[in-house]
Amino acid sequence: MTFFKMSRPDKVDRIFSEYIRKKAGNCCEYCGRKGEEGHVLQCSPFFGRRMESVRFDPNNADCFCVRCHMKLETEKGVTKGIIHGEEVELPRSYRSWKISKLGLQRFQALEVRAHQHVKKDRVMSYHYVKALMADLDGKEQQIIGEAK
């Protein structure tokens, strides 16, 4: 039996997860369910956390409730299908949803970046994610100021 080590979320992962949930308005991006008591929201990287090059890329992460997250995780990638008598690769639902969210060109660019090797640098990642959060907080404060 083979065991593999899963990457554990660290401090930067927790801040990034908070950023993604906050950016999504504390709602599941798939079904729209609010993150309230009993409905936990999770940050879901399309390309897993081991892909360091897109680990903290907002285009790679989505906010889902647990139910949608589990459903979509089983539907990543492509599957074989037959259209007009020819076998073709058909995108599964998470991939299709992600492409509709980003657009094909941005999705393909994300896919290329995901497969590039990048050295892990948690100090730089921490500063990057904190800047994302500060930018989001600044936009929220601007909206609140405009509403007054």
mmCIF file of N, CA and C in Angstrom:
data_model
loop_
_atom_site.group_PDB
_atom_site.id
_atom_site.type_symbol
_atom_site.label_atom_id
_atom_site.label_comp_id
_atom_site.label_asym_id
_atom_site.label_seq_id
_atom_site.Cartn_x
_atom_site.Cartn_y
_atom_site.Cartn_z
ATOM 1 N N MET A 1 0.847 -1.178 0.000
ATOM 2 C CA MET A 1 0.000 0.000 0.000
ATOM 3 C C MET A 1 0.890 1.238 0.000
ATOM 4 N N THR A 2 0.553 2.218 -0.812
ATOM 5 C CA THR A 2 1.333 3.440 -0.901
ATOM 6 C C THR A 2 0.618 4.571 -0.177
ATOM 7 N N PHE A 3 1.374 5.271 0.619
ATOM 8 C CA PHE A 3 0.841 6.444 1.302
ATOM 9 C C PHE A 3 1.550 7.665 0.755
ATOM 10 N N PHE A 4 0.840 8.766 0.646
ATOM 11 C CA PHE A 4 1.472 9.992 0.206
ATOM 12 C C PHE A 4 1.158 11.092 1.201
ATOM 13 N N LYS A 5 2.060 12.026 1.293
ATOM 14 C CA LYS A 5 1.905 13.127 2.234
ATOM 15 C C LYS A 5 1.097 14.240 1.578
ATOM 16 N N MET A 6 -0.010 14.590 2.207
ATOM 17 C CA MET A 6 -0.818 15.699 1.703
ATOM 18 C C MET A 6 -0.276 16.992 2.286
ATOM 19 N N SER A 7 -0.320 18.051 1.506
ATOM 20 C CA SER A 7 0.141 19.329 2.028
ATOM 21 C C SER A 7 -0.897 19.859 3.017
ATOM 22 N N ARG A 8 -0.426 20.263 4.144
ATOM 23 C CA ARG A 8 -1.316 20.799 5.166
ATOM 24 C C ARG A 8 -1.436 22.301 4.997
ATOM 25 N N PRO A 9 -2.616 22.823 5.257
ATOM 26 C CA PRO A 9 -2.769 24.273 5.184
ATOM 27 C C PRO A 9 -1.883 24.954 6.234
ATOM 28 N N ASP A 10 -1.210 26.007 5.836
ATOM 29 C CA ASP A 10 -0.398 26.764 6.778
ATOM 30 C C ASP A 10 -1.040 28.141 6.989
ATOM 31 N N LYS A 11 -0.330 29.033 7.639
ATOM 32 C CA LYS A 11 -0.863 30.364 7.961
ATOM 33 C C LYS A 11 -1.285 31.115 6.694
ATOM 34 N N VAL A 12 -0.465 31.048 5.668
ATOM 35 C CA VAL A 12 -0.776 31.751 4.419
ATOM 36 C C VAL A 12 -2.019 31.141 3.766
ATOM 37 N N ASP A 13 -2.139 29.817 3.814
ATOM 38 C CA ASP A 13 -3.333 29.151 3.275
ATOM 39 C C ASP A 13 -4.591 29.636 3.990
ATOM 40 N N ARG A 14 -4.512 29.777 5.305
ATOM 41 C CA ARG A 14 -5.682 30.220 6.072
ATOM 42 C C ARG A 14 -6.085 31.652 5.712
ATOM 43 N N ILE A 15 -5.098 32.521 5.550
ATOM 44 C CA ILE A 15 -5.393 33.913 5.162
ATOM 45 C C ILE A 15 -5.972 33.948 3.755
ATOM 46 N N PHE A 16 -5.389 33.161 2.840
ATOM 47 C CA PHE A 16 -5.879 33.116 1.462
ATOM 48 C C PHE A 16 -7.301 32.572 1.411
ATOM 49 N N SER A 17 -7.580 31.545 2.200
ATOM 50 C CA SER A 17 -8.927 30.983 2.262
ATOM 51 C C SER A 17 -9.927 32.029 2.739
ATOM 52 N N GLU A 18 -9.536 32.786 3.744
ATOM 53 C CA GLU A 18 -10.399 33.862 4.244
ATOM 54 C C GLU A 18 -10.646 34.899 3.145
ATOM 55 N N TYR A 19 -9.589 35.225 2.405
ATOM 56 C CA TYR A 19 -9.699 36.189 1.300
ATOM 57 C C TYR A 19 -10.698 35.698 0.248
ATOM 58 N N ILE A 20 -10.585 34.425 -0.155
ATOM 59 C CA ILE A 20 -11.467 33.870 -1.193
ATOM 60 C C ILE A 20 -12.912 33.883 -0.722
ATOM 61 N N ARG A 21 -13.149 33.492 0.526
ATOM 62 C CA ARG A 21 -14.523 33.479 1.052
ATOM 63 C C ARG A 21 -15.088 34.890 1.147
ATOM 64 N N LYS A 22 -14.255 35.822 1.579
ATOM 65 C CA LYS A 22 -14.690 37.218 1.691
ATOM 66 C C LYS A 22 -14.966 37.813 0.301
ATOM 67 N N LYS A 23 -14.087 37.514 -0.653
ATOM 68 C CA LYS A 23 -14.246 38.007 -2.025
ATOM 69 C C LYS A 23 -15.548 37.498 -2.648
ATOM 70 N N ALA A 24 -15.945 36.273 -2.274
ATOM 71 C CA ALA A 24 -17.176 35.672 -2.796
ATOM 72 C C ALA A 24 -18.415 36.147 -2.042
ATOM 73 N N GLY A 25 -18.236 37.067 -1.117
ATOM 74 C CA GLY A 25 -19.382 37.590 -0.376
ATOM 75 C C GLY A 25 -19.929 36.585 0.630
ATOM 76 N N ASN A 26 -19.050 35.685 1.081
ATOM 77 C CA ASN A 26 -19.435 34.659 2.052
ATOM 78 C C ASN A 26 -20.586 33.792 1.535
ATOM 79 N N CYS A 27 -20.547 33.507 0.220
ATOM 80 C CA CYS A 27 -21.560 32.659 -0.430
ATOM 81 C C CYS A 27 -20.867 31.596 -1.272
ATOM 82 N N CYS A 28 -21.514 30.457 -1.402
ATOM 83 C CA CYS A 28 -21.027 29.418 -2.303
ATOM 84 C C CYS A 28 -21.168 29.950 -3.728
ATOM 85 N N GLU A 29 -20.084 29.918 -4.477
ATOM 86 C CA GLU A 29 -20.112 30.430 -5.846
ATOM 87 C C GLU A 29 -20.876 29.515 -6.793
ATOM 88 N N TYR A 30 -21.146 28.288 -6.369
ATOM 89 C CA TYR A 30 -21.842 27.332 -7.244
ATOM 90 C C TYR A 30 -23.352 27.351 -7.004
ATOM 91 N N CYS A 31 -23.777 27.252 -5.754
ATOM 92 C CA CYS A 31 -25.220 27.171 -5.472
ATOM 93 C C CYS A 31 -25.782 28.446 -4.847
ATOM 94 N N GLY A 32 -24.908 29.348 -4.384
ATOM 95 C CA GLY A 32 -25.363 30.609 -3.802
ATOM 96 C C GLY A 32 -25.676 30.553 -2.316
ATOM 97 N N ARG A 33 -25.510 29.382 -1.699
ATOM 98 C CA ARG A 33 -25.812 29.245 -0.269
ATOM 99 C C ARG A 33 -24.889 30.138 0.551
ATOM 100 N N LYS A 34 -25.462 30.840 1.530
ATOM 101 C CA LYS A 34 -24.701 31.713 2.426
ATOM 102 C C LYS A 34 -23.911 30.882 3.422
ATOM 103 N N GLY A 35 -22.752 31.391 3.786
ATOM 104 C CA GLY A 35 -21.948 30.743 4.818
ATOM 105 C C GLY A 35 -22.458 31.141 6.182
ATOM 106 N N GLU A 36 -23.392 30.385 6.677
ATOM 107 C CA GLU A 36 -23.976 30.656 7.987
ATOM 108 C C GLU A 36 -23.743 29.443 8.866
ATOM 109 N N GLU A 37 -24.210 29.513 10.078
ATOM 110 C CA GLU A 37 -24.068 28.385 10.979
ATOM 111 C C GLU A 37 -24.687 27.136 10.344
ATOM 112 N N GLY A 38 -23.927 26.070 10.327
ATOM 113 C CA GLY A 38 -24.408 24.837 9.715
ATOM 114 C C GLY A 38 -24.046 24.716 8.238
ATOM 115 N N HIS A 39 -23.622 25.801 7.607
ATOM 116 C CA HIS A 39 -23.220 25.785 6.197
ATOM 117 C C HIS A 39 -21.793 26.332 6.110
ATOM 118 N N VAL A 40 -20.845 25.422 6.163
ATOM 119 C CA VAL A 40 -19.441 25.796 6.138
ATOM 120 C C VAL A 40 -19.013 26.059 4.703
ATOM 121 N N LEU A 41 -18.266 27.140 4.506
ATOM 122 C CA LEU A 41 -17.708 27.452 3.193
ATOM 123 C C LEU A 41 -16.232 27.098 3.184
ATOM 124 N N GLN A 42 -15.761 26.641 2.034
ATOM 125 C CA GLN A 42 -14.375 26.232 1.889
ATOM 126 C C GLN A 42 -13.758 26.867 0.660
ATOM 127 N N CYS A 43 -12.461 27.086 0.742
ATOM 128 C CA CYS A 43 -11.684 27.560 -0.403
ATOM 129 C C CYS A 43 -11.252 26.325 -1.184
ATOM 130 N N SER A 44 -11.621 26.274 -2.454
ATOM 131 C CA SER A 44 -11.311 25.115 -3.290
ATOM 132 C C SER A 44 -10.368 25.510 -4.419
ATOM 133 N N PRO A 45 -9.097 25.068 -4.349
ATOM 134 C CA PRO A 45 -8.204 25.324 -5.484
ATOM 135 C C PRO A 45 -8.525 24.347 -6.614
ATOM 136 N N PHE A 46 -8.702 24.852 -7.826
ATOM 137 C CA PHE A 46 -8.962 23.956 -8.960
ATOM 138 C C PHE A 46 -7.748 23.062 -9.189
ATOM 139 N N PHE A 47 -6.581 23.690 -9.308
ATOM 140 C CA PHE A 47 -5.332 22.937 -9.368
ATOM 141 C C PHE A 47 -4.838 22.896 -7.924
ATOM 142 N N GLY A 48 -4.637 21.725 -7.377
ATOM 143 C CA GLY A 48 -4.381 21.527 -5.959
ATOM 144 C C GLY A 48 -3.260 22.371 -5.372
ATOM 145 N N ARG A 49 -3.217 22.388 -4.051
ATOM 146 C CA ARG A 49 -2.237 23.207 -3.334
ATOM 147 C C ARG A 49 -0.804 22.792 -3.609
ATOM 148 N N ARG A 50 -0.580 21.592 -4.082
ATOM 149 C CA ARG A 50 0.796 21.189 -4.392
ATOM 150 C C ARG A 50 1.331 21.933 -5.616
ATOM 151 N N MET A 51 0.439 22.537 -6.397
ATOM 152 C CA MET A 51 0.858 23.333 -7.556
ATOM 153 C C MET A 51 1.206 24.735 -7.046
ATOM 154 N N GLU A 52 2.429 24.861 -6.563
ATOM 155 C CA GLU A 52 2.867 26.085 -5.893
ATOM 156 C C GLU A 52 2.714 27.333 -6.766
ATOM 157 N N SER A 53 2.850 27.192 -8.077
ATOM 158 C CA SER A 53 2.790 28.347 -8.977
ATOM 159 C C SER A 53 1.417 29.027 -8.986
ATOM 160 N N VAL A 54 0.359 28.288 -8.642
ATOM 161 C CA VAL A 54 -0.989 28.891 -8.611
ATOM 162 C C VAL A 54 -1.671 28.692 -7.255
ATOM 163 N N ARG A 55 -0.896 28.289 -6.268
ATOM 164 C CA ARG A 55 -1.460 27.998 -4.947
ATOM 165 C C ARG A 55 -2.216 29.197 -4.376
ATOM 166 N N PHE A 56 -1.705 30.401 -4.609
ATOM 167 C CA PHE A 56 -2.348 31.604 -4.075
ATOM 168 C C PHE A 56 -2.850 32.525 -5.184
ATOM 169 N N ASP A 57 -3.214 31.935 -6.299
ATOM 170 C CA ASP A 57 -3.749 32.687 -7.435
ATOM 171 C C ASP A 57 -5.273 32.752 -7.287
ATOM 172 N N PRO A 58 -5.840 33.954 -7.153
ATOM 173 C CA PRO A 58 -7.301 34.060 -7.007
ATOM 174 C C PRO A 58 -8.090 33.427 -8.152
ATOM 175 N N ASN A 59 -7.502 33.348 -9.341
ATOM 176 C CA ASN A 59 -8.192 32.695 -10.462
ATOM 177 C C ASN A 59 -8.276 31.182 -10.270
ATOM 178 N N ASN A 60 -7.411 30.635 -9.432
ATOM 179 C CA ASN A 60 -7.376 29.190 -9.215
ATOM 180 C C ASN A 60 -8.311 28.746 -8.091
ATOM 181 N N ALA A 61 -8.751 29.661 -7.262
ATOM 182 C CA ALA A 61 -9.515 29.287 -6.072
ATOM 183 C C ALA A 61 -10.964 29.763 -6.148
ATOM 184 N N ASP A 62 -11.845 28.929 -5.607
ATOM 185 C CA ASP A 62 -13.269 29.244 -5.574
ATOM 186 C C ASP A 62 -13.801 28.985 -4.174
ATOM 187 N N CYS A 63 -14.917 29.603 -3.867
ATOM 188 C CA CYS A 63 -15.564 29.441 -2.575
ATOM 189 C C CYS A 63 -16.802 28.561 -2.753
ATOM 190 N N PHE A 64 -16.791 27.397 -2.100
ATOM 191 C CA PHE A 64 -17.908 26.467 -2.204
ATOM 192 C C PHE A 64 -18.365 26.024 -0.819
ATOM 193 N N CYS A 65 -19.653 25.706 -0.721
ATOM 194 C CA CYS A 65 -20.135 25.044 0.489
ATOM 195 C C CYS A 65 -19.609 23.607 0.436
ATOM 196 N N VAL A 66 -19.639 22.929 1.560
ATOM 197 C CA VAL A 66 -19.079 21.573 1.628
ATOM 198 C C VAL A 66 -19.740 20.647 0.612
ATOM 199 N N ARG A 67 -21.048 20.722 0.482
ATOM 200 C CA ARG A 67 -21.768 19.835 -0.441
ATOM 201 C C ARG A 67 -21.323 20.048 -1.890
ATOM 202 N N CYS A 68 -21.283 21.302 -2.335
ATOM 203 C CA CYS A 68 -20.860 21.585 -3.716
ATOM 204 C C CYS A 68 -19.387 21.239 -3.913
ATOM 205 N N HIS A 69 -18.569 21.516 -2.898
ATOM 206 C CA HIS A 69 -17.136 21.215 -2.993
ATOM 207 C C HIS A 69 -16.918 19.722 -3.223
ATOM 208 N N MET A 70 -17.583 18.891 -2.443
ATOM 209 C CA MET A 70 -17.428 17.440 -2.595
ATOM 210 C C MET A 70 -17.945 16.967 -3.956
ATOM 211 N N LYS A 71 -19.076 17.518 -4.387
ATOM 212 C CA LYS A 71 -19.646 17.147 -5.687
ATOM 213 C C LYS A 71 -18.686 17.511 -6.819
ATOM 214 N N LEU A 72 -18.190 18.753 -6.794
ATOM 215 C CA LEU A 72 -17.347 19.232 -7.887
ATOM 216 C C LEU A 72 -15.971 18.578 -7.900
ATOM 217 N N GLU A 73 -15.422 18.271 -6.741
ATOM 218 C CA GLU A 73 -14.100 17.628 -6.691
ATOM 219 C C GLU A 73 -14.109 16.284 -7.400
ATOM 220 N N THR A 74 -15.237 15.605 -7.388
ATOM 221 C CA THR A 74 -15.313 14.306 -8.070
ATOM 222 C C THR A 74 -15.531 14.478 -9.568
ATOM 223 N N GLU A 75 -15.756 15.710 -10.015
ATOM 224 C CA GLU A 75 -16.067 15.953 -11.424
ATOM 225 C C GLU A 75 -15.033 16.829 -12.116
ATOM 226 N N LYS A 76 -13.775 16.771 -11.642
ATOM 227 C CA LYS A 76 -12.706 17.526 -12.287
ATOM 228 C C LYS A 76 -12.233 16.799 -13.533
ATOM 229 N N GLY A 77 -11.503 17.509 -14.348
ATOM 230 C CA GLY A 77 -10.856 16.886 -15.492
ATOM 231 C C GLY A 77 -11.765 16.690 -16.691
ATOM 232 N N VAL A 78 -11.414 15.709 -17.479
ATOM 233 C CA VAL A 78 -12.184 15.416 -18.690
ATOM 234 C C VAL A 78 -12.582 13.953 -18.685
ATOM 235 N N THR A 79 -13.569 13.638 -19.453
ATOM 236 C CA THR A 79 -14.029 12.259 -19.597
ATOM 237 C C THR A 79 -14.232 11.994 -21.089
ATOM 238 N N LYS A 80 -14.225 10.755 -21.461
ATOM 239 C CA LYS A 80 -14.454 10.389 -22.866
ATOM 240 C C LYS A 80 -15.948 10.346 -23.152
ATOM 241 N N GLY A 81 -16.318 10.770 -24.321
ATOM 242 C CA GLY A 81 -17.709 10.722 -24.737
ATOM 243 C C GLY A 81 -17.793 10.587 -26.247
ATOM 244 N N ILE A 82 -18.971 10.356 -26.750
ATOM 245 C CA ILE A 82 -19.147 10.209 -28.196
ATOM 246 C C ILE A 82 -20.115 11.289 -28.684
ATOM 247 N N ILE A 83 -19.648 12.074 -29.637
ATOM 248 C CA ILE A 83 -20.469 13.101 -30.262
ATOM 249 C C ILE A 83 -20.411 12.866 -31.762
ATOM 250 N N HIS A 84 -21.585 12.760 -32.393
ATOM 251 C CA HIS A 84 -21.672 12.516 -33.838
ATOM 252 C C HIS A 84 -20.834 11.321 -34.263
ATOM 253 N N GLY A 85 -20.851 10.267 -33.424
ATOM 254 C CA GLY A 85 -20.159 9.034 -33.769
ATOM 255 C C GLY A 85 -18.659 9.040 -33.534
ATOM 256 N N GLU A 86 -18.102 10.144 -33.040
ATOM 257 C CA GLU A 86 -16.666 10.204 -32.788
ATOM 258 C C GLU A 86 -16.400 10.317 -31.294
ATOM 259 N N GLU A 87 -15.356 9.601 -30.831
ATOM 260 C CA GLU A 87 -14.981 9.699 -29.429
ATOM 261 C C GLU A 87 -14.222 11.006 -29.213
ATOM 262 N N VAL A 88 -14.670 11.789 -28.231
ATOM 263 C CA VAL A 88 -14.048 13.069 -27.920
ATOM 264 C C VAL A 88 -13.881 13.189 -26.409
ATOM 265 N N GLU A 89 -13.033 14.141 -25.987
ATOM 266 C CA GLU A 89 -12.896 14.438 -24.571
ATOM 267 C C GLU A 89 -13.932 15.490 -24.208
ATOM 268 N N LEU A 90 -14.721 15.209 -23.209
ATOM 269 C CA LEU A 90 -15.748 16.143 -22.757
ATOM 270 C C LEU A 90 -15.363 16.700 -21.390
ATOM 271 N N PRO A 91 -15.430 18.005 -21.213
ATOM 272 C CA PRO A 91 -15.117 18.553 -19.897
ATOM 273 C C PRO A 91 -16.183 18.147 -18.886
ATOM 274 N N ARG A 92 -15.748 17.789 -17.706
ATOM 275 C CA ARG A 92 -16.688 17.472 -16.638
ATOM 276 C C ARG A 92 -17.203 18.770 -16.044
ATOM 277 N N SER A 93 -18.156 18.676 -15.138
ATOM 278 C CA SER A 93 -18.871 19.858 -14.709
ATOM 279 C C SER A 93 -18.020 20.901 -13.998
ATOM 280 N N TYR A 94 -17.073 20.521 -13.126
ATOM 281 C CA TYR A 94 -16.250 21.533 -12.446
ATOM 282 C C TYR A 94 -15.397 22.272 -13.471
ATOM 283 N N ARG A 95 -14.803 21.521 -14.368
ATOM 284 C CA ARG A 95 -13.974 22.140 -15.411
ATOM 285 C C ARG A 95 -14.828 23.072 -16.282
ATOM 286 N N SER A 96 -16.013 22.623 -16.670
ATOM 287 C CA SER A 96 -16.912 23.454 -17.479
ATOM 288 C C SER A 96 -17.302 24.719 -16.729
ATOM 289 N N TRP A 97 -17.621 24.553 -15.451
ATOM 290 C CA TRP A 97 -18.001 25.708 -14.624
ATOM 291 C C TRP A 97 -16.841 26.688 -14.527
ATOM 292 N N LYS A 98 -15.644 26.163 -14.313
ATOM 293 C CA LYS A 98 -14.450 27.012 -14.172
ATOM 294 C C LYS A 98 -14.184 27.773 -15.472
ATOM 295 N N ILE A 99 -14.326 27.107 -16.608
ATOM 296 C CA ILE A 99 -14.123 27.761 -17.906
ATOM 297 C C ILE A 99 -15.178 28.838 -18.118
ATOM 298 N N SER A 100 -16.424 28.570 -17.731
ATOM 299 C CA SER A 100 -17.462 29.592 -17.904
ATOM 300 C C SER A 100 -17.217 30.783 -16.976
ATOM 301 N N LYS A 101 -16.617 30.547 -15.831
ATOM 302 C CA LYS A 101 -16.317 31.635 -14.891
ATOM 303 C C LYS A 101 -15.166 32.502 -15.399
ATOM 304 N N LEU A 102 -14.082 31.849 -15.846
ATOM 305 C CA LEU A 102 -12.878 32.586 -16.249
ATOM 306 C C LEU A 102 -12.846 32.948 -17.733
ATOM 307 N N GLY A 103 -13.514 32.159 -18.555
ATOM 308 C CA GLY A 103 -13.351 32.264 -20.002
ATOM 309 C C GLY A 103 -12.251 31.295 -20.408
ATOM 310 N N LEU A 104 -12.328 30.773 -21.611
ATOM 311 C CA LEU A 104 -11.395 29.748 -22.065
ATOM 312 C C LEU A 104 -9.948 30.233 -22.052
ATOM 313 N N GLN A 105 -9.716 31.451 -22.515
ATOM 314 C CA GLN A 105 -8.343 31.961 -22.607
ATOM 315 C C GLN A 105 -7.699 32.089 -21.223
ATOM 316 N N ARG A 106 -8.425 32.646 -20.257
ATOM 317 C CA ARG A 106 -7.876 32.780 -18.893
ATOM 318 C C ARG A 106 -7.697 31.414 -18.240
ATOM 319 N N PHE A 107 -8.626 30.476 -18.515
ATOM 320 C CA PHE A 107 -8.491 29.129 -17.960
ATOM 321 C C PHE A 107 -7.240 28.454 -18.519
ATOM 322 N N GLN A 108 -7.023 28.556 -19.822
ATOM 323 C CA GLN A 108 -5.849 27.932 -20.427
ATOM 324 C C GLN A 108 -4.554 28.545 -19.902
ATOM 325 N N ALA A 109 -4.552 29.862 -19.685
ATOM 326 C CA ALA A 109 -3.372 30.520 -19.112
ATOM 327 C C ALA A 109 -3.125 30.021 -17.687
ATOM 328 N N LEU A 110 -4.194 29.849 -16.915
ATOM 329 C CA LEU A 110 -4.080 29.315 -15.561
ATOM 330 C C LEU A 110 -3.513 27.896 -15.595
ATOM 331 N N GLU A 111 -3.983 27.103 -16.541
ATOM 332 C CA GLU A 111 -3.521 25.720 -16.688
ATOM 333 C C GLU A 111 -2.029 25.676 -17.007
ATOM 334 N N VAL A 112 -1.563 26.561 -17.864
ATOM 335 C CA VAL A 112 -0.134 26.627 -18.200
ATOM 336 C C VAL A 112 0.667 27.015 -16.952
ATOM 337 N N ARG A 113 0.217 28.061 -16.239
ATOM 338 C CA ARG A 113 0.917 28.492 -15.019
ATOM 339 C C ARG A 113 0.943 27.387 -13.965
ATOM 340 N N ALA A 114 -0.128 26.616 -13.881
ATOM 341 C CA ALA A 114 -0.206 25.551 -12.875
ATOM 342 C C ALA A 114 0.879 24.498 -13.068
ATOM 343 N N HIS A 115 1.312 24.295 -14.289
ATOM 344 C CA HIS A 115 2.297 23.259 -14.561
ATOM 345 C C HIS A 115 3.723 23.797 -14.667
ATOM 346 N N GLN A 116 3.938 25.023 -14.219
ATOM 347 C CA GLN A 116 5.283 25.584 -14.171
ATOM 348 C C GLN A 116 5.852 25.370 -12.776
ATOM 349 N N HIS A 117 7.120 25.068 -12.721
ATOM 350 C CA HIS A 117 7.762 24.848 -11.422
ATOM 351 C C HIS A 117 8.112 26.194 -10.789
ATOM 352 N N VAL A 118 7.721 26.364 -9.555
ATOM 353 C CA VAL A 118 8.044 27.570 -8.793
ATOM 354 C C VAL A 118 8.537 27.132 -7.425
ATOM 355 N N LYS A 119 9.617 27.729 -6.981
ATOM 356 C CA LYS A 119 10.153 27.407 -5.669
ATOM 357 C C LYS A 119 9.233 27.972 -4.585
ATOM 358 N N LYS A 120 8.986 27.196 -3.576
ATOM 359 C CA LYS A 120 8.133 27.602 -2.456
ATOM 360 C C LYS A 120 8.799 28.757 -1.702
ATOM 361 N N ASP A 121 8.060 29.855 -1.518
ATOM 362 C CA ASP A 121 8.566 31.020 -0.792
ATOM 363 C C ASP A 121 7.421 31.572 0.050
ATOM 364 N N ARG A 122 7.292 31.071 1.280
ATOM 365 C CA ARG A 122 6.164 31.452 2.125
ATOM 366 C C ARG A 122 6.214 32.910 2.574
ATOM 367 N N VAL A 123 7.396 33.491 2.698
ATOM 368 C CA VAL A 123 7.482 34.905 3.095
ATOM 369 C C VAL A 123 6.875 35.770 1.991
ATOM 370 N N MET A 124 7.270 35.530 0.760
ATOM 371 C CA MET A 124 6.723 36.295 -0.368
ATOM 372 C C MET A 124 5.230 36.023 -0.516
ATOM 373 N N SER A 125 4.830 34.758 -0.386
ATOM 374 C CA SER A 125 3.411 34.408 -0.491
ATOM 375 C C SER A 125 2.596 35.111 0.585
ATOM 376 N N TYR A 126 3.132 35.180 1.794
ATOM 377 C CA TYR A 126 2.447 35.853 2.897
ATOM 378 C C TYR A 126 2.192 37.321 2.553
ATOM 379 N N HIS A 127 3.229 38.005 2.074
ATOM 380 C CA HIS A 127 3.079 39.428 1.718
ATOM 381 C C HIS A 127 2.102 39.625 0.560
ATOM 382 N N TYR A 128 2.136 38.724 -0.407
ATOM 383 C CA TYR A 128 1.224 38.798 -1.552
ATOM 384 C C TYR A 128 -0.229 38.641 -1.096
ATOM 385 N N VAL A 129 -0.486 37.630 -0.273
ATOM 386 C CA VAL A 129 -1.847 37.370 0.190
ATOM 387 C C VAL A 129 -2.336 38.488 1.106
ATOM 388 N N LYS A 130 -1.466 39.009 1.943
ATOM 389 C CA LYS A 130 -1.853 40.142 2.802
ATOM 390 C C LYS A 130 -2.206 41.362 1.944
ATOM 391 N N ALA A 131 -1.483 41.572 0.845
ATOM 392 C CA ALA A 131 -1.791 42.680 -0.066
ATOM 393 C C ALA A 131 -3.145 42.465 -0.744
ATOM 394 N N LEU A 132 -3.442 41.230 -1.130
ATOM 395 C CA LEU A 132 -4.761 40.917 -1.712
ATOM 396 C C LEU A 132 -5.866 41.267 -0.720
ATOM 397 N N MET A 133 -5.665 40.845 0.535
ATOM 398 C CA MET A 133 -6.662 41.086 1.572
ATOM 399 C C MET A 133 -6.817 42.583 1.830
ATOM 400 N N ALA A 134 -5.720 43.306 1.877
ATOM 401 C CA ALA A 134 -5.776 44.755 2.109
ATOM 402 C C ALA A 134 -6.497 45.454 0.961
ATOM 403 N N ASP A 135 -6.245 45.008 -0.269
ATOM 404 C CA ASP A 135 -6.910 45.584 -1.430
ATOM 405 C C ASP A 135 -8.419 45.344 -1.351
ATOM 406 N N LEU A 136 -8.802 44.138 -0.982
ATOM 407 C CA LEU A 136 -10.217 43.801 -0.842
ATOM 408 C C LEU A 136 -10.856 44.616 0.282
ATOM 409 N N ASP A 137 -10.158 44.741 1.411
ATOM 410 C CA ASP A 137 -10.666 45.541 2.529
ATOM 411 C C ASP A 137 -10.810 47.003 2.126
ATOM 412 N N GLY A 138 -9.862 47.507 1.335
ATOM 413 C CA GLY A 138 -9.934 48.893 0.868
ATOM 414 C C GLY A 138 -11.126 49.116 -0.035
ATOM 415 N N LYS A 139 -11.414 48.163 -0.907
ATOM 416 C CA LYS A 139 -12.578 48.267 -1.797
ATOM 417 C C LYS A 139 -13.869 48.233 -0.995
ATOM 418 N N GLU A 140 -13.910 47.394 0.058
ATOM 419 C CA GLU A 140 -15.105 47.334 0.904
ATOM 420 C C GLU A 140 -15.311 48.665 1.629
ATOM 421 N N GLN A 141 -14.229 49.248 2.123
ATOM 422 C CA GLN A 141 -14.336 50.529 2.824
ATOM 423 C C GLN A 141 -14.792 51.632 1.869
ATOM 424 N N GLN A 142 -14.319 51.587 0.624
ATOM 425 C CA GLN A 142 -14.728 52.566 -0.382
ATOM 426 C C GLN A 142 -16.219 52.444 -0.673
ATOM 427 N N ILE A 143 -16.718 51.226 -0.785
ATOM 428 C CA ILE A 143 -18.155 50.995 -1.040
ATOM 429 C C ILE A 143 -18.971 51.491 0.136
ATOM 430 N N ILE A 144 -18.510 51.221 1.354
ATOM 431 C CA ILE A 144 -19.226 51.680 2.544
ATOM 432 C C ILE A 144 -19.247 53.207 2.581
ATOM 433 N N GLY A 145 -18.115 53.842 2.244
ATOM 434 C CA GLY A 145 -18.043 55.303 2.215
ATOM 435 C C GLY A 145 -18.973 55.906 1.177
ATOM 436 N N GLU A 146 -19.084 55.266 0.022
ATOM 437 C CA GLU A 146 -19.962 55.763 -1.041
ATOM 438 C C GLU A 146 -21.434 55.612 -0.667
ATOM 439 N N ALA A 147 -21.736 54.615 0.148
ATOM 440 C CA ALA A 147 -23.139 54.365 0.545
ATOM 441 C C ALA A 147 -23.645 55.373 1.564
ATOM 442 N N LYS A 148 -22.711 56.023 2.275
ATOM 443 C CA LYS A 148 -23.129 56.991 3.318
ATOM 444 C C LYS A 148 -23.603 58.286 2.759
#
